[in-house]
Short mmCIF file of C-alpha atoms in Angstrom, two decimals:
data_model
loop_
_atom_site.label_atom_id
_atom_site.label_comp_id
_atom_site.label_asym_id
_atom_site.label_seq_id
_atom_site.Cartn_x
_atom_site.Cartn_y
_atom_site.Cartn_z
CA MET A 22 26.27 -48.00 -219.91
CA LYS A 23 24.55 -51.28 -220.63
CA PRO A 24 21.05 -51.74 -219.23
CA LEU A 25 20.70 -54.26 -216.46
CA LYS A 26 19.43 -57.60 -217.63
CA LYS A 27 16.25 -58.87 -216.09
CA PRO A 28 16.71 -62.12 -214.16
CA LYS A 29 15.60 -65.12 -216.17
CA PHE A 30 14.36 -66.96 -213.10
CA LYS A 31 11.29 -65.49 -211.43
CA LEU A 32 9.49 -67.06 -208.50
CA SER A 33 5.84 -67.79 -209.02
CA VAL A 34 3.14 -66.89 -206.53
CA TRP A 35 2.95 -70.46 -205.28
CA GLN A 36 6.73 -70.69 -204.89
CA TYR A 37 6.64 -67.55 -202.75
CA LEU A 38 4.06 -69.19 -200.50
CA ALA A 39 5.97 -72.46 -200.19
CA LEU A 40 9.31 -70.73 -199.57
CA GLY A 41 7.73 -68.31 -197.09
CA TYR A 42 6.73 -71.10 -194.76
CA LEU A 43 10.08 -72.81 -195.30
CA VAL A 44 11.97 -69.67 -194.27
CA MET A 45 9.87 -69.34 -191.11
CA ILE A 46 10.55 -72.97 -190.22
CA VAL A 47 14.31 -72.55 -190.66
CA LEU A 48 14.37 -69.31 -188.68
CA GLY A 49 12.35 -70.88 -185.88
CA CYS A 50 14.66 -73.89 -185.84
CA VAL A 51 17.72 -71.65 -185.46
CA LEU A 52 16.14 -69.78 -182.53
CA LEU A 53 15.08 -73.00 -180.81
CA LEU A 54 18.61 -74.38 -181.16
CA LEU A 55 19.94 -71.61 -178.92
CA PRO A 56 20.89 -72.94 -175.47
CA PHE A 57 18.67 -70.45 -173.61
CA SER A 58 15.64 -71.68 -175.56
CA SER A 59 15.58 -74.79 -173.40
CA ARG A 60 14.75 -74.77 -169.70
CA GLU A 61 18.01 -76.55 -168.76
CA GLY A 62 20.14 -74.12 -170.78
CA GLN A 63 21.47 -76.81 -173.10
CA ALA A 64 21.18 -76.87 -176.87
CA THR A 65 18.29 -78.96 -178.21
CA THR A 66 19.03 -81.54 -180.90
CA PHE A 67 18.71 -80.29 -184.46
CA ILE A 68 15.94 -82.73 -185.37
CA GLY A 69 14.06 -81.82 -182.17
CA ALA A 70 14.26 -78.09 -182.89
CA LEU A 71 13.33 -78.59 -186.56
CA PHE A 72 10.36 -80.79 -185.66
CA THR A 73 9.07 -78.28 -183.10
CA SER A 74 9.55 -75.33 -185.45
CA THR A 75 7.73 -77.14 -188.27
CA SER A 76 4.88 -78.19 -186.00
CA ALA A 77 4.45 -74.64 -184.66
CA THR A 78 4.73 -72.91 -188.04
CA CYS A 79 2.37 -75.43 -189.63
CA VAL A 80 0.05 -75.05 -186.61
CA THR A 81 -0.02 -78.79 -186.05
CA GLY A 82 0.75 -79.54 -182.42
CA LEU A 83 2.71 -82.78 -182.72
CA ILE A 84 5.67 -82.51 -180.36
CA THR A 85 8.76 -84.44 -179.38
CA TYR A 86 9.29 -82.37 -176.21
CA ASP A 87 6.70 -81.23 -173.71
CA THR A 88 6.31 -77.51 -174.37
CA PHE A 89 6.32 -76.38 -170.74
CA THR A 90 8.89 -78.70 -169.17
CA HIS A 91 11.49 -78.59 -171.97
CA TRP A 92 11.38 -75.06 -173.35
CA SER A 93 12.26 -71.91 -171.44
CA VAL A 94 10.00 -68.84 -171.52
CA PHE A 95 12.06 -67.57 -174.47
CA GLY A 96 11.58 -70.85 -176.33
CA GLN A 97 7.85 -70.83 -175.56
CA ILE A 98 7.53 -67.28 -176.90
CA VAL A 99 9.36 -68.31 -180.08
CA ILE A 100 6.89 -71.18 -180.47
CA LEU A 101 3.97 -68.81 -179.83
CA LEU A 102 5.21 -66.37 -182.49
CA LEU A 103 5.65 -69.20 -184.99
CA ILE A 104 2.09 -70.34 -184.25
CA GLN A 105 0.74 -66.83 -184.75
CA MET A 106 2.68 -66.27 -187.97
CA GLY A 107 1.85 -69.71 -189.29
CA GLY A 108 -1.80 -69.30 -188.37
CA LEU A 109 -2.31 -65.89 -189.93
CA GLY A 110 0.04 -66.73 -192.73
CA PHE A 111 3.35 -65.45 -193.99
CA THR A 112 1.63 -63.47 -196.72
CA THR A 113 -0.47 -61.47 -194.25
CA PHE A 114 2.58 -60.27 -192.36
CA VAL A 115 4.39 -59.29 -195.54
CA SER A 116 1.35 -57.36 -196.74
CA VAL A 117 0.90 -55.66 -193.35
CA VAL A 118 4.50 -54.45 -193.50
CA ILE A 119 3.81 -53.06 -196.98
CA LEU A 120 0.71 -51.26 -195.71
CA LEU A 121 2.59 -49.84 -192.72
CA MET A 122 5.19 -48.49 -195.13
CA ARG A 123 2.28 -46.84 -196.97
CA ARG A 124 2.97 -48.72 -200.12
CA GLY A 125 -0.11 -49.82 -201.97
CA LEU A 126 -0.50 -53.49 -202.69
CA GLY A 127 0.69 -54.27 -206.19
CA VAL A 128 -0.88 -56.82 -208.52
CA HIS A 129 1.79 -59.40 -207.63
CA GLU A 130 1.21 -59.04 -203.88
CA ARG A 131 -2.55 -59.20 -204.42
CA ARG A 132 -2.20 -62.45 -206.35
CA ILE A 133 -0.25 -63.93 -203.45
CA MET A 134 -2.97 -62.88 -201.02
CA MET A 135 -5.72 -64.35 -203.17
CA GLN A 136 -3.97 -67.73 -203.47
CA SER A 137 -3.51 -67.89 -199.72
CA TYR A 138 -6.89 -66.66 -198.57
CA GLY A 139 -9.25 -67.57 -201.40
CA GLU A 140 -10.34 -64.14 -202.60
CA ASN A 141 -11.89 -64.22 -206.05
CA ALA A 142 -11.21 -60.63 -207.06
CA PHE A 143 -8.51 -57.98 -206.69
CA HIS A 144 -10.91 -55.63 -204.94
CA GLY A 145 -10.66 -55.32 -201.17
CA VAL A 146 -7.45 -57.25 -200.52
CA GLY A 147 -6.02 -54.48 -198.34
CA LYS A 148 -9.27 -54.42 -196.37
CA LEU A 149 -9.07 -58.20 -196.00
CA ILE A 150 -5.58 -57.99 -194.49
CA LYS A 151 -6.66 -55.41 -191.92
CA ARG A 152 -9.70 -57.51 -191.09
CA ILE A 153 -7.60 -60.65 -190.63
CA VAL A 154 -5.19 -58.98 -188.23
CA LEU A 155 -7.78 -56.98 -186.27
CA GLY A 156 -10.33 -59.81 -186.19
CA SER A 157 -7.75 -62.36 -185.07
CA PHE A 158 -6.51 -60.04 -182.32
CA LEU A 159 -10.03 -59.39 -181.01
CA VAL A 160 -11.01 -63.08 -181.02
CA GLU A 161 -7.77 -64.12 -179.31
CA LEU A 162 -8.10 -61.29 -176.76
CA THR A 163 -11.68 -62.28 -175.96
CA GLY A 164 -10.64 -65.91 -175.54
CA ALA A 165 -7.69 -64.94 -173.33
CA LEU A 166 -9.88 -62.76 -171.09
CA LEU A 167 -12.36 -65.60 -170.61
CA LEU A 168 -9.59 -68.11 -169.86
CA MET A 169 -8.15 -65.72 -167.27
CA ILE A 170 -11.28 -66.30 -165.19
CA ARG A 171 -10.06 -69.85 -164.61
CA PHE A 172 -6.28 -69.66 -165.04
CA ILE A 173 -5.54 -66.66 -162.78
CA PRO A 174 -7.08 -68.36 -159.70
CA ASP A 175 -5.33 -71.62 -160.64
CA TYR A 176 -1.84 -70.27 -161.43
CA GLY A 177 -1.64 -66.73 -160.04
CA ALA A 178 -1.92 -63.40 -161.86
CA LEU A 179 1.23 -63.31 -164.02
CA LYS A 180 1.33 -67.00 -164.93
CA GLY A 181 -2.44 -67.08 -165.37
CA ILE A 182 -2.38 -64.21 -167.87
CA TYR A 183 0.52 -65.80 -169.76
CA PHE A 184 -1.21 -69.19 -169.88
CA SER A 185 -4.46 -67.57 -171.04
CA VAL A 186 -2.82 -65.68 -173.91
CA PHE A 187 -0.74 -68.68 -175.00
CA HIS A 188 -3.68 -71.09 -175.09
CA ALA A 189 -6.03 -68.57 -176.72
CA VAL A 190 -3.58 -67.99 -179.58
CA SER A 191 -2.80 -71.70 -179.87
CA ALA A 192 -6.52 -72.58 -179.96
CA PHE A 193 -7.54 -69.90 -182.46
CA CYS A 194 -4.66 -70.84 -184.74
CA ASN A 195 -5.64 -74.51 -184.36
CA ALA A 196 -2.12 -75.33 -183.19
CA GLY A 197 -2.73 -77.48 -180.11
CA PHE A 198 0.41 -76.49 -178.19
CA ASP A 199 -0.20 -76.29 -174.45
CA LEU A 200 1.66 -75.44 -171.24
CA MET A 201 -0.05 -77.92 -168.94
CA GLY A 202 2.80 -80.38 -168.62
CA THR A 203 4.72 -80.75 -165.36
CA GLU A 204 7.67 -82.84 -164.26
CA GLY A 205 6.44 -86.40 -164.14
CA ALA A 206 3.20 -85.55 -165.94
CA GLU A 207 4.16 -84.47 -169.44
CA PHE A 208 2.08 -84.43 -172.66
CA VAL A 209 -1.19 -84.21 -170.69
CA SER A 210 -2.78 -81.42 -172.80
CA LEU A 211 -6.06 -80.20 -171.24
CA THR A 212 -7.13 -83.48 -169.63
CA GLY A 213 -7.14 -81.77 -166.23
CA TYR A 214 -9.97 -79.49 -167.43
CA ALA A 215 -12.17 -82.19 -168.99
CA ALA A 216 -15.04 -81.38 -166.62
CA ASP A 217 -14.57 -77.60 -166.74
CA PRO A 218 -17.25 -75.99 -168.97
CA LEU A 219 -15.45 -72.62 -169.18
CA VAL A 220 -12.10 -73.91 -170.46
CA THR A 221 -13.66 -76.65 -172.60
CA LEU A 222 -16.22 -74.44 -174.35
CA VAL A 223 -13.93 -71.39 -174.77
CA ILE A 224 -11.15 -73.48 -176.33
CA SER A 225 -13.71 -75.29 -178.53
CA ALA A 226 -15.19 -71.97 -179.70
CA LEU A 227 -11.75 -70.57 -180.55
CA ILE A 228 -10.94 -73.72 -182.53
CA VAL A 229 -14.21 -73.54 -184.49
CA VAL A 230 -13.90 -69.81 -185.26
CA GLY A 231 -10.29 -70.21 -186.40
CA GLY A 232 -11.21 -73.25 -188.47
CA LEU A 233 -14.03 -71.47 -190.31
CA GLY A 234 -11.64 -69.07 -191.99
CA PHE A 235 -11.28 -65.36 -192.51
CA CYS A 236 -13.43 -65.19 -195.64
CA VAL A 237 -16.35 -66.99 -194.00
CA TRP A 238 -16.71 -64.87 -190.89
CA GLY A 239 -15.88 -61.76 -192.92
CA ASP A 240 -18.82 -62.56 -195.19
CA VAL A 241 -21.05 -63.19 -192.17
CA ILE A 242 -20.17 -59.77 -190.74
CA ASP A 243 -20.57 -57.98 -194.09
CA CYS A 244 -24.03 -59.53 -194.55
CA LYS A 245 -24.96 -58.62 -190.96
CA PHE A 246 -25.78 -62.26 -190.20
CA ASN A 247 -28.44 -62.34 -192.93
CA VAL A 248 -28.19 -65.93 -194.19
CA LYS A 249 -29.94 -65.11 -197.47
CA LYS A 250 -27.12 -62.72 -198.42
CA PHE A 251 -24.26 -65.12 -197.65
CA HIS A 252 -22.07 -66.29 -200.51
CA LEU A 253 -22.62 -69.88 -201.58
CA TYR A 254 -19.25 -70.91 -200.18
CA THR A 255 -20.10 -69.43 -196.77
CA LYS A 256 -23.43 -71.26 -196.67
CA ILE A 257 -21.83 -74.59 -197.58
CA VAL A 258 -19.00 -74.23 -195.05
CA LEU A 259 -21.32 -73.22 -192.22
CA LEU A 260 -23.82 -75.98 -193.01
CA VAL A 261 -21.28 -78.78 -193.41
CA SER A 262 -19.27 -77.62 -190.37
CA ALA A 263 -22.42 -77.52 -188.22
CA VAL A 264 -23.48 -80.98 -189.38
CA LEU A 265 -20.01 -82.41 -188.74
CA LEU A 266 -19.83 -80.86 -185.26
CA ALA A 267 -23.32 -81.98 -184.24
CA LEU A 268 -23.08 -85.45 -185.73
CA SER A 269 -19.60 -86.17 -184.38
CA THR A 270 -20.62 -84.95 -180.92
CA VAL A 271 -23.49 -87.44 -180.86
CA LEU A 272 -21.26 -90.22 -182.22
CA TYR A 273 -18.49 -89.55 -179.70
CA LEU A 274 -21.06 -89.54 -176.90
CA GLY A 275 -22.30 -92.96 -177.98
CA PHE A 276 -18.92 -94.50 -178.83
CA GLU A 277 -17.13 -93.33 -175.69
CA TRP A 278 -19.97 -93.71 -173.19
CA ASN A 279 -18.52 -96.93 -171.76
CA ALA A 280 -14.99 -96.47 -173.13
CA SER A 281 -12.85 -93.37 -172.48
CA CYS A 282 -15.74 -91.64 -170.66
CA LYS A 283 -16.75 -94.62 -168.54
CA GLY A 284 -17.68 -93.62 -165.01
CA ALA A 285 -17.84 -89.88 -165.75
CA PRO A 286 -21.07 -87.95 -165.08
CA PHE A 287 -23.26 -87.07 -168.08
CA GLY A 288 -22.19 -83.41 -168.10
CA GLU A 289 -18.52 -84.33 -168.38
CA LYS A 290 -19.26 -86.92 -171.08
CA LEU A 291 -21.09 -84.27 -173.11
CA LEU A 292 -18.26 -81.73 -172.65
CA ARG A 293 -15.68 -84.30 -173.73
CA SER A 294 -17.74 -85.22 -176.79
CA ILE A 295 -18.15 -81.55 -177.81
CA PHE A 296 -14.44 -80.96 -177.33
CA ASN A 297 -13.46 -84.09 -179.28
CA SER A 298 -15.67 -83.09 -182.21
CA ALA A 299 -14.02 -79.64 -182.34
CA THR A 300 -10.38 -80.53 -181.70
CA ALA A 301 -10.26 -83.58 -184.01
CA ARG A 302 -10.96 -81.35 -187.00
CA THR A 303 -7.43 -79.88 -186.71
CA ALA A 304 -6.65 -78.42 -183.27
CA GLY A 305 -4.50 -80.92 -181.40
CA PHE A 306 -5.73 -80.30 -177.85
CA SER A 307 -7.32 -83.12 -175.93
CA THR A 308 -9.40 -83.46 -172.78
CA THR A 309 -9.53 -87.22 -173.32
CA ASP A 310 -6.38 -89.29 -173.78
CA PRO A 311 -6.61 -90.37 -177.47
CA ALA A 312 -5.01 -93.70 -176.53
CA LEU A 313 -8.13 -94.51 -174.49
CA LEU A 314 -10.56 -94.00 -177.37
CA SER A 315 -12.70 -96.93 -178.49
CA ASP A 316 -12.06 -98.39 -181.95
CA SER A 317 -15.10 -96.52 -183.27
CA GLY A 318 -13.89 -93.29 -181.67
CA TYR A 319 -10.43 -93.87 -183.16
CA LEU A 320 -11.89 -94.27 -186.66
CA LEU A 321 -14.16 -91.23 -186.26
CA THR A 322 -11.16 -89.15 -185.19
CA LEU A 323 -9.23 -90.28 -188.29
CA VAL A 324 -12.10 -89.22 -190.55
CA LEU A 325 -12.46 -85.81 -188.88
CA MET A 326 -8.70 -85.18 -188.98
CA PHE A 327 -8.66 -86.02 -192.68
CA ILE A 328 -11.53 -83.62 -193.47
CA GLY A 329 -10.17 -80.71 -191.44
CA GLY A 330 -11.50 -77.14 -191.54
CA SER A 331 -12.27 -74.67 -194.29
CA SER A 332 -10.05 -73.06 -196.92
CA GLY A 333 -8.33 -69.82 -196.00
CA SER A 334 -8.43 -70.70 -192.31
CA THR A 335 -5.94 -71.78 -189.67
CA ALA A 336 -7.14 -75.37 -190.13
CA GLY A 337 -5.67 -78.21 -192.19
CA GLY A 338 -7.05 -81.37 -193.81
CA ILE A 339 -8.52 -81.71 -197.28
CA LYS A 340 -10.93 -78.92 -196.24
CA VAL A 341 -14.69 -78.83 -195.76
CA GLY A 342 -15.28 -77.40 -199.25
CA THR A 343 -13.36 -80.26 -200.84
CA PHE A 344 -15.31 -82.80 -198.82
CA ALA A 345 -18.63 -81.17 -199.77
CA VAL A 346 -17.77 -81.12 -203.48
CA ILE A 347 -16.79 -84.81 -203.42
CA ILE A 348 -20.07 -85.78 -201.72
CA MET A 349 -22.17 -83.66 -204.08
CA GLY A 350 -20.24 -84.97 -207.09
CA MET A 351 -20.82 -88.54 -205.94
CA VAL A 352 -24.56 -87.94 -205.54
CA ALA A 353 -24.76 -86.28 -208.97
CA ALA A 354 -22.86 -89.19 -210.59
CA PHE A 355 -25.12 -91.79 -209.01
CA ARG A 356 -28.14 -89.89 -210.33
CA GLY A 357 -26.64 -89.77 -213.82
CA ARG A 358 -26.21 -85.99 -213.84
CA LYS A 359 -23.24 -84.16 -215.30
CA ASP A 360 -23.82 -80.91 -213.41
CA ILE A 361 -23.80 -80.22 -209.68
CA ASN A 362 -26.67 -77.84 -209.04
CA ILE A 363 -27.08 -76.04 -205.73
CA GLY A 364 -30.20 -73.90 -205.69
CA LYS A 365 -29.91 -71.48 -208.59
CA ARG A 366 -26.18 -72.10 -209.03
CA ARG A 367 -24.12 -74.70 -210.85
CA LEU A 368 -20.62 -75.65 -209.71
CA GLN A 369 -17.76 -75.72 -212.17
CA PRO A 370 -17.15 -79.31 -213.38
CA GLU A 371 -13.41 -78.88 -212.78
CA LEU A 372 -14.02 -78.56 -209.04
CA VAL A 373 -14.89 -82.25 -208.74
CA THR A 374 -11.67 -83.25 -210.50
CA GLN A 375 -9.61 -80.97 -208.28
CA ALA A 376 -11.38 -82.16 -205.13
CA LEU A 377 -10.79 -85.81 -205.99
CA ALA A 378 -7.15 -85.04 -206.83
CA ILE A 379 -6.66 -83.39 -203.43
CA PHE A 380 -8.36 -86.30 -201.66
CA ALA A 381 -6.23 -88.87 -203.50
CA ALA A 382 -3.01 -86.89 -202.91
CA TYR A 383 -3.62 -86.56 -199.16
CA LEU A 384 -4.54 -90.24 -198.89
CA PHE A 385 -1.48 -91.30 -200.90
CA MET A 386 0.88 -89.17 -198.78
CA ALA A 387 -0.62 -90.39 -195.50
CA LEU A 388 -0.37 -94.03 -196.55
CA THR A 389 3.16 -93.58 -197.93
CA GLY A 390 4.25 -92.00 -194.66
CA THR A 391 2.61 -94.86 -192.76
CA PHE A 392 4.44 -97.46 -194.86
CA ILE A 393 7.81 -95.79 -194.27
CA ILE A 394 7.35 -95.35 -190.52
CA CYS A 395 5.98 -98.87 -190.05
CA ALA A 396 9.05 -100.21 -191.85
CA ALA A 397 11.41 -98.17 -189.67
CA GLU A 398 9.68 -98.51 -186.28
CA THR A 399 8.20 -101.20 -184.06
CA ALA A 400 5.07 -99.15 -183.29
CA GLY A 401 1.76 -100.68 -184.31
CA PHE A 402 0.03 -99.85 -187.57
CA MET A 403 -2.94 -98.09 -185.93
CA SER A 404 -0.70 -95.79 -183.90
CA VAL A 405 1.45 -94.91 -186.91
CA LEU A 406 -1.56 -94.25 -189.15
CA PHE A 407 -3.00 -91.98 -186.48
CA GLU A 408 0.21 -89.91 -186.33
CA THR A 409 0.58 -89.60 -190.13
CA VAL A 410 -3.03 -88.50 -190.64
CA SER A 411 -2.62 -86.07 -187.75
CA ALA A 412 0.51 -84.68 -189.41
CA ILE A 413 -0.85 -84.33 -192.97
CA GLY A 414 -4.05 -82.83 -191.55
CA THR A 415 -1.99 -80.46 -189.32
CA VAL A 416 -4.10 -81.62 -186.37
CA GLY A 417 -1.62 -82.58 -183.67
CA VAL A 418 -3.73 -85.12 -181.77
CA SER A 419 -1.36 -87.95 -180.90
CA LEU A 420 -1.36 -91.44 -179.45
CA GLY A 421 1.96 -90.57 -177.81
CA ILE A 422 4.45 -92.34 -180.10
CA THR A 423 5.96 -89.23 -181.74
CA PRO A 424 8.65 -88.55 -179.04
CA SER A 425 9.94 -92.13 -179.35
CA LEU A 426 10.20 -92.17 -183.15
CA GLY A 427 13.57 -92.27 -184.88
CA VAL A 428 15.06 -89.51 -187.04
CA LEU A 429 13.77 -90.93 -190.33
CA SER A 430 10.22 -91.21 -189.01
CA GLN A 431 10.31 -87.68 -187.60
CA ILE A 432 11.53 -86.35 -190.95
CA VAL A 433 8.58 -88.08 -192.62
CA LEU A 434 6.20 -86.35 -190.19
CA ILE A 435 7.96 -83.01 -190.80
CA LEU A 436 7.39 -83.34 -194.56
CA LEU A 437 3.76 -84.32 -194.02
CA MET A 438 3.13 -81.33 -191.74
CA TYR A 439 4.73 -78.96 -194.23
CA ALA A 440 2.77 -80.37 -197.17
CA GLY A 441 -0.46 -80.28 -195.17
CA ARG A 442 -0.05 -76.64 -194.15
CA VAL A 443 1.19 -75.22 -197.44
CA GLY A 444 -1.38 -77.26 -199.33
CA ILE A 445 -1.13 -79.98 -201.95
CA LEU A 446 -2.27 -77.70 -204.79
CA THR A 447 0.19 -74.99 -203.77
CA LEU A 448 3.08 -77.47 -203.69
CA ALA A 449 2.06 -78.95 -207.03
CA LEU A 450 1.92 -75.52 -208.64
CA ALA A 451 5.16 -74.43 -206.95
CA LEU A 452 7.06 -77.49 -208.19
CA GLY A 453 5.41 -77.57 -211.62
CA ARG A 454 6.85 -76.02 -214.72
CA LYS A 455 5.18 -73.48 -216.94
CA ARG A 456 4.34 -74.62 -220.41
CA GLY A 457 5.06 -72.29 -223.22
CA THR A 458 2.58 -73.79 -225.64
CA ALA A 459 -1.02 -74.83 -225.36
CA GLU A 460 -1.70 -78.42 -224.38
CA VAL A 461 -2.54 -80.71 -227.29
CA ARG A 462 -5.82 -82.53 -226.77
CA LYS A 463 -5.61 -86.21 -227.71
CA PRO A 464 -8.33 -88.58 -228.92
CA VAL A 465 -10.90 -89.59 -226.32
CA GLU A 466 -11.02 -93.13 -224.97
CA THR A 467 -13.00 -94.79 -222.22
CA LEU A 468 -12.32 -97.20 -219.39
CA PHE A 469 -14.54 -99.50 -217.36
CA ILE A 470 -14.82 -98.31 -213.74
CA GLY A 471 -16.85 -99.40 -210.74
#
């Protein structure tokens, strides 16, 4: 008997990640195509189901149909499951199944986990998975219980509990899907709760916690909130995130004082500014109609959407760490230094190159998508740019043009959402080919820049 030949083609870790999200999108699309997924009992168009499935899996929040008025309870639950799976990640669920089957994590599975969640060593991956699932459940449960205080009196017990759970999961996963639409008042998001401190602050907190990432708050808990013991990455993420939240809150307050917040009392203006600073980083909810933002507020929202949250989180964008490395690299270059020193540590020089590559790739894809959609649609440039940046950053904040876009434009947004969620580096490594020989280093040359 001849021994079985080993398959020549073997998927890499990055290909597993990319295909994992793709499989979830396809499966979600199939379920949403079922007639009973829609409220009217009629099959949704293929592009509509695919767009919704991609947006939910990639925790974006851009939609072509209002979630509450178009989808039935079954369809909404499918969307919620896609959000949860996309937020926690395909790899977590696979690894949890392995743990439940009492199979230890192998080296291959551990490598997948590390690429998805940023672990730097093999040790403790199983512990990380349990922490992700348990921690996510506790945070979402806490958020849901707090939201019930408001939603149960507003919608009744059963509907209030359902709304609370749905919005808590959607907020923590930075998805931005909501159930606030009604016949004649669709795509309203949370604008009805703009002056409500409970809903505004709870949703904002869930967005921020989800956007910080599993490794960050895991490190905070392990160090028992002792800042001196935090890893360098945790310190940078917390510092930059705090600065971005505080600074953008102040800027929104000033920019929108006599614009989208004109006539509102100071307390509501402050709540809207806090919410805008949190949701623009990658959540997709809104208590202020984005179409009413001032030009300065519009530009600030673009910048925040592009930056996004932190690595290994439910957030999108180029990531806070990437942004921090670019800024520190720029400062070091202007000072004529080759190394980036932070306290007693020195960052790897390759990080600056990778950070700039990610920045350039995201910018190129957003602009390319904008060019294509502007050529195919009659919508204005500013509206199109807003949608493409929202898609690549997996944010979901919209100026309202997505439902009216043609098939080609929606496909462009689908590709941008997928690339933004899976990650530019992951896609590059998944599509790249392995080299069998070492790279030959060529003679050095210089170019004039600046």
